[in-house]
Each structure stands twice: as structure tokens, then as C-alpha cells.
Amino acid sequence: MSQARNHGVDHRPIWPFRNRLAGAGASARRRAVAQLAVGTPVLPVLVVALVVSADLAGGAGMIWLPLLAAGPALAATTNGPGGVLSVGLLAAALGVMLGIRDGVPGRELIAVLSALVAVTLASGLASTLRGRRERVLAAVRSVAETAQHALLRPVPSTVGPFQVAVRYSAAAAEARIGGDLYALIPTPHGVRLIVGDVRGKGLPAVGTAALVLGVFREAAHDEADLLAVVDRIERSLARNLGRDDFVTAVVAGYPRAGQLEVVNCGHNPPLLVSASGSISTVEPAHPAPPLGLRALTGHTPGLQVLPFADGDQLLLYTDGVTEARDAGRAFYPLAEGLRRHVSHEPSHTLGALHDELLAHVGGRLHDDAALLLIRKPPARLTGAEADAAAPETSVLAPVPEAKCCP
């Protein structure tokens, strides 16, 4: 006994442990029953039961017996080969019993049973092929998700001095990856970010997005000038894109406190939310063509410097958001949605916007859509300064109508 105490053995009664074991066993049994219920061909068996009931009620065996084949045929769409075989055997056994009861001639009964066996075997093969295709699709989705995580790396909730939130939806929901792109990284030259949209869809668009993001991540660290970052992306695309391919993008940087640099290359203008709650559209002072088309136009992008104080927010997005239509073919009003849902938490704001966008289109987007929101939180104050500032920062002021930046 003393040795047990010295070695730290617990001498509490053993029945609580047994209760825990019993609870774990019950939980395991419940999981097993749930798995069995999922794999049980309930609907096909119900169809077979309805056919049997109709036969018993009507008594005309040859009218109803061929319908027993509907059971294994339906099982092929919901169950594996084992479930199909089980339903087929059940239907065959009941068919023999009903045929004998109804006095069906032996030759006709054999013909019905032969057809039932053929349907069962064909359904079993179809079920096997369906299961194989589902496994292949699951593997493809897994690869696509891995590629997306490598391409569109998760953005933390805080990057440098900013609160950050991102929402992304690919139009190709089965692949879960698309041609929209975004990135936000801290660099020796301040936080830099990009949001863009590749012309086209599918794997070619994904390849172009990967190219743009790779060049941006390298150039953002190497180049002190934001226009030099854009130039490197342009040169890379000029070497690798086709004549009709291009990428619209907004590249922004925060080189010093209170200043935000923006370069717009044919992309949708960002929305700027001031600390007071007013919303304005950041129209480019010097419009530039999309990335990859500069050689055709000869226009070079210009650098736009905006004041960006504590409490300000900047929303960047792709045209999959603003061109989303409802059943009446009306576009989603992003500025109005932002006015309704703007808050001091970017994740809450984008969560509400994304949910409203999906509701607007009826649950399924027809184009890739990306939203990226950054917010410069006010500097933390202490003591009397915090008490004095609290009434001013606790609630957003009423949001006036959107207006364009000069």
C-alpha cells in the first residue's frame, strides 16, 4: 500500500472508470449503427416491399414481378456491390415465393428471375464503377485543394500593422480552384499585396495565376519601388502568355505609416472605408492596361498614393463579386453591401458579405470570386487617453453614399 502511494497510484474507486468504458462502448456501438444505417439499402428494400405489397393486394403476379428489378437497379446508385447483391437476392427470393403463390408458369417465372439476375449483375458492376469514379474524384479534389493551398497560401488574421481577412470561392466547385489570385506578405519595404483576375478559367488560368504570384512574391522582397514590382510581373507575363491572355490586378504597398501606394492595372477599383465610416471608390489616377498587354498599348501604370490612417480599411475584390447576378439578372451591389456590413473586424465584414453574395446568386457562383480586406487598427491607448478615445471608436458613424476619390 505504501509502495503504491509512493509511486503515485490513484486509489479512487474503479467504478467511474468502468462507467467511462461503458460510455465509450456505447458511443462505439452508436457509430457502428450509424455506419450500418448509411450503408443499408433502405430505399431499394422499400421499393421491393412496395412491389410485393402490390402483388399481394392485386394477385396478378406477372404484372408486378418484373418490377422487382427496380430494387437492385436503384441500389446501384446509392450502395456498393454488396448492397446491390443483397437487394437482388432478396428480390429473387420474394419473386420465387410470389410466383409460386400466384401460380405463375415455370417457364415464365424462370424468365423473370433470369432478368432479375441480369439486372442485379449489371447494377453491381455499375456500383463498382461508380465507387471507383468517386474515389478518383476524391483524389483529384484532394490534389486540387493541395494545389490551392500552395498557390493561395492562407493569410493570417494579422499581417504587419494590419488586420486581414480573405474570402475566396471558385466557380469550378468540384475542383475548388480557379483563376483569381491574391497574396499579402510583409517585406523589408513594408506590407505588400496583390489581388488579380486571370483571363479565362480552368488549368491554364491556374498556371498563369501561379506565375503571377511567384513573380510577385520574389519582386516584392527585392524591389524597393512598387512600380518596379509591377514591371517585373509585366515582363514575365510578356514572355510566357499568349497574345490574347492577360491579368487584371491591383498591387498595393504600405511603405510608411499613414501612406498606401496603389497601382491599378485594368482591375476593379478598390473600396476605401475611412475611420469615420465613409466609403469611397479608389479610381486610378492614371488608368493602365492589364498585365501582359502593355506592349500593345504603350501605356505604363502610375503610382497612386493615398492617405491611410488608423481605423481605415481597404477592400480589394475581383469581378466575380460585382458581376454576380440574381434571378432577375441584377448585379450584386458591393458598395451597398459593404455599407451594411462594415465593422471593426474584417473577418466579420467579409463573412457577412460572402454570405450575402451567395444568397444573391442563389447559392452558386458562376465565376471565381475573391475578397481581401485590410484594416489599420488604431494604436492602443492606455489610461486617460483610452477613456477619452473610447466614445469615438466604439461605434462606426453613419455611412454616407459612396463617392469617388479625386
PDB file of N, CA, C and O in Angstrom, residues 204-231:
ATOM      1  N   PRO A 204      -5.306  26.382 -67.455  1.00  0.00           N
ATOM      2  CA  PRO A 204      -4.446  27.455 -67.963  1.00  0.00           C
ATOM      3  C   PRO A 204      -4.482  28.700 -67.077  1.00  0.00           C
ATOM      4  O   PRO A 204      -3.446  29.332 -66.841  1.00  0.00           O
ATOM      5  N   ALA A 205      -5.680  29.050 -66.578  1.00  0.00           N
ATOM      6  CA  ALA A 205      -5.789  30.213 -65.695  1.00  0.00           C
ATOM      7  C   ALA A 205      -5.049  29.965 -64.385  1.00  0.00           C
ATOM      8  O   ALA A 205      -4.404  30.867 -63.841  1.00  0.00           O
ATOM      9  N   VAL A 206      -5.126  28.746 -63.881  1.00  0.00           N
ATOM     10  CA  VAL A 206      -4.415  28.420 -62.644  1.00  0.00           C
ATOM     11  C   VAL A 206      -2.911  28.541 -62.847  1.00  0.00           C
ATOM     12  O   VAL A 206      -2.189  29.060 -61.993  1.00  0.00           O
ATOM     13  N   GLY A 207      -2.418  28.076 -64.000  1.00  0.00           N
ATOM     14  CA  GLY A 207      -0.986  28.195 -64.281  1.00  0.00           C
ATOM     15  C   GLY A 207      -0.530  29.640 -64.363  1.00  0.00           C
ATOM     16  O   GLY A 207       0.539  29.997 -63.857  1.00  0.00           O
ATOM     17  N   THR A 208      -1.354  30.490 -64.994  1.00  0.00           N
ATOM     18  CA  THR A 208      -1.000  31.913 -65.073  1.00  0.00           C
ATOM     19  C   THR A 208      -1.018  32.557 -63.691  1.00  0.00           C
ATOM     20  O   THR A 208      -0.144  33.370 -63.354  1.00  0.00           O
ATOM     21  N   ALA A 209      -2.017  32.208 -62.877  1.00  0.00           N
ATOM     22  CA  ALA A 209      -2.082  32.749 -61.518  1.00  0.00           C
ATOM     23  C   ALA A 209      -0.848  32.348 -60.715  1.00  0.00           C
ATOM     24  O   ALA A 209      -0.283  33.161 -59.964  1.00  0.00           O
ATOM     25  N   ALA A 210      -0.405  31.113 -60.872  1.00  0.00           N
ATOM     26  CA  ALA A 210       0.791  30.659 -60.160  1.00  0.00           C
ATOM     27  C   ALA A 210       2.021  31.455 -60.611  1.00  0.00           C
ATOM     28  O   ALA A 210       2.881  31.817 -59.796  1.00  0.00           O
ATOM     29  N   LEU A 211       2.094  31.744 -61.917  1.00  0.00           N
ATOM     30  CA  LEU A 211       3.217  32.530 -62.431  1.00  0.00           C
ATOM     31  C   LEU A 211       3.215  33.929 -61.829  1.00  0.00           C
ATOM     32  O   LEU A 211       4.257  34.426 -61.361  1.00  0.00           O
ATOM     33  N   VAL A 212       2.058  34.585 -61.817  1.00  0.00           N
ATOM     34  CA  VAL A 212       1.970  35.950 -61.294  1.00  0.00           C
ATOM     35  C   VAL A 212       2.341  35.983 -59.813  1.00  0.00           C
ATOM     36  O   VAL A 212       3.119  36.843 -59.369  1.00  0.00           O
ATOM     37  N   LEU A 213       1.806  35.058 -59.045  1.00  0.00           N
ATOM     38  CA  LEU A 213       2.076  35.063 -57.610  1.00  0.00           C
ATOM     39  C   LEU A 213       3.537  34.761 -57.315  1.00  0.00           C
ATOM     40  O   LEU A 213       4.130  35.342 -56.389  1.00  0.00           O
ATOM     41  N   GLY A 214       4.134  33.869 -58.091  1.00  0.00           N
ATOM     42  CA  GLY A 214       5.548  33.565 -57.868  1.00  0.00           C
ATOM     43  C   GLY A 214       6.437  34.768 -58.120  1.00  0.00           C
ATOM     44  O   GLY A 214       7.337  35.068 -57.325  1.00  0.00           O
ATOM     45  N   VAL A 215       6.171  35.471 -59.227  1.00  0.00           N
ATOM     46  CA  VAL A 215       6.971  36.664 -59.528  1.00  0.00           C
ATOM     47  C   VAL A 215       6.716  37.754 -58.493  1.00  0.00           C
ATOM     48  O   VAL A 215       7.649  38.437 -58.043  1.00  0.00           O
ATOM     49  N   PHE A 216       5.449  37.921 -58.095  1.00  0.00           N
ATOM     50  CA  PHE A 216       5.137  38.963 -57.112  1.00  0.00           C
ATOM     51  C   PHE A 216       5.848  38.712 -55.793  1.00  0.00           C
ATOM     52  O   PHE A 216       6.420  39.647 -55.207  1.00  0.00           O
ATOM     53  N   ARG A 217       5.839  37.493 -55.313  1.00  0.00           N
ATOM     54  CA  ARG A 217       6.459  37.209 -54.019  1.00  0.00           C
ATOM     55  C   ARG A 217       7.960  37.463 -54.053  1.00  0.00           C
ATOM     56  O   ARG A 217       8.539  37.902 -53.056  1.00  0.00           O
ATOM     57  N   GLU A 218       8.603  37.175 -55.173  1.00  0.00           N
ATOM     58  CA  GLU A 218      10.038  37.446 -55.278  1.00  0.00           C
ATOM     59  C   GLU A 218      10.307  38.938 -55.410  1.00  0.00           C
ATOM     60  O   GLU A 218      11.147  39.510 -54.713  1.00  0.00           O
ATOM     61  N   ALA A 219       9.576  39.588 -56.334  1.00  0.00           N
ATOM     62  CA  ALA A 219       9.835  41.005 -56.596  1.00  0.00           C
ATOM     63  C   ALA A 219       9.462  41.880 -55.413  1.00  0.00           C
ATOM     64  O   ALA A 219      10.105  42.912 -55.173  1.00  0.00           O
ATOM     65  N   ALA A 220       8.422  41.506 -54.674  1.00  0.00           N
ATOM     66  CA  ALA A 220       8.005  42.320 -53.537  1.00  0.00           C
ATOM     67  C   ALA A 220       9.106  42.423 -52.494  1.00  0.00           C
ATOM     68  O   ALA A 220       9.228  43.441 -51.804  1.00  0.00           O
ATOM     69  N   HIS A 221       9.917  41.389 -52.372  1.00  0.00           N
ATOM     70  CA  HIS A 221      11.036  41.426 -51.429  1.00  0.00           C
ATOM     71  C   HIS A 221      12.241  42.153 -52.012  1.00  0.00           C
ATOM     72  O   HIS A 221      12.989  42.817 -51.284  1.00  0.00           O
ATOM     73  N   ASP A 222      12.435  42.020 -53.321  1.00  0.00           N
ATOM     74  CA  ASP A 222      13.663  42.543 -53.932  1.00  0.00           C
ATOM     75  C   ASP A 222      13.580  44.024 -54.283  1.00  0.00           C
ATOM     76  O   ASP A 222      14.579  44.745 -54.176  1.00  0.00           O
ATOM     77  N   GLU A 223      12.416  44.479 -54.737  1.00  0.00           N
ATOM     78  CA  GLU A 223      12.294  45.815 -55.294  1.00  0.00           C
ATOM     79  C   GLU A 223      11.781  46.800 -54.253  1.00  0.00           C
ATOM     80  O   GLU A 223      10.754  46.566 -53.612  1.00  0.00           O
ATOM     81  N   ALA A 224      12.490  47.917 -54.110  1.00  0.00           N
ATOM     82  CA  ALA A 224      12.046  48.952 -53.174  1.00  0.00           C
ATOM     83  C   ALA A 224      10.899  49.769 -53.746  1.00  0.00           C
ATOM     84  O   ALA A 224      10.069  50.292 -53.003  1.00  0.00           O
ATOM     85  N   ASP A 225      10.826  49.873 -55.077  1.00  0.00           N
ATOM     86  CA  ASP A 225       9.795  50.660 -55.750  1.00  0.00           C
ATOM     87  C   ASP A 225       8.645  49.737 -56.145  1.00  0.00           C
ATOM     88  O   ASP A 225       8.865  48.691 -56.777  1.00  0.00           O
ATOM     89  N   LEU A 226       7.422  50.115 -55.800  1.00  0.00           N
ATOM     90  CA  LEU A 226       6.267  49.271 -56.123  1.00  0.00           C
ATOM     91  C   LEU A 226       6.062  49.166 -57.626  1.00  0.00           C
ATOM     92  O   LEU A 226       5.649  48.111 -58.130  1.00  0.00           O
ATOM     93  N   LEU A 227       6.355  50.224 -58.372  1.00  0.00           N
ATOM     94  CA  LEU A 227       6.240  50.154 -59.832  1.00  0.00           C
ATOM     95  C   LEU A 227       7.237  49.159 -60.420  1.00  0.00           C
ATOM     96  O   LEU A 227       6.952  48.518 -61.444  1.00  0.00           O
ATOM     97  N   ALA A 228       8.380  48.996 -59.781  1.00  0.00           N
ATOM     98  CA  ALA A 228       9.351  48.010 -60.243  1.00  0.00           C
ATOM     99  C   ALA A 228       8.811  46.595 -60.049  1.00  0.00           C
ATOM    100  O   ALA A 228       9.093  45.701 -60.855  1.00  0.00           O
ATOM    101  N   VAL A 229       8.044  46.376 -58.989  1.00  0.00           N
ATOM    102  CA  VAL A 229       7.396  45.072 -58.785  1.00  0.00           C
ATOM    103  C   VAL A 229       6.437  44.781 -59.928  1.00  0.00           C
ATOM    104  O   VAL A 229       6.418  43.682 -60.497  1.00  0.00           O
ATOM    105  N   VAL A 230       5.634  45.784 -60.282  1.00  0.00           N
ATOM    106  CA  VAL A 230       4.681  45.614 -61.377  1.00  0.00           C
ATOM    107  C   VAL A 230       5.406  45.376 -62.694  1.00  0.00           C
ATOM    108  O   VAL A 230       4.994  44.541 -63.519  1.00  0.00           O
ATOM    109  N   ASP A 231       6.517  46.070 -62.909  1.00  0.00           N
ATOM    110  CA  ASP A 231       7.284  45.900 -64.143  1.00  0.00           C
ATOM    111  C   ASP A 231       7.821  44.469 -64.269  1.00  0.00           C
ATOM    112  O   ASP A 231       7.821  43.901 -65.370  1.00  0.00           O
TER     113      ASP A 231
END
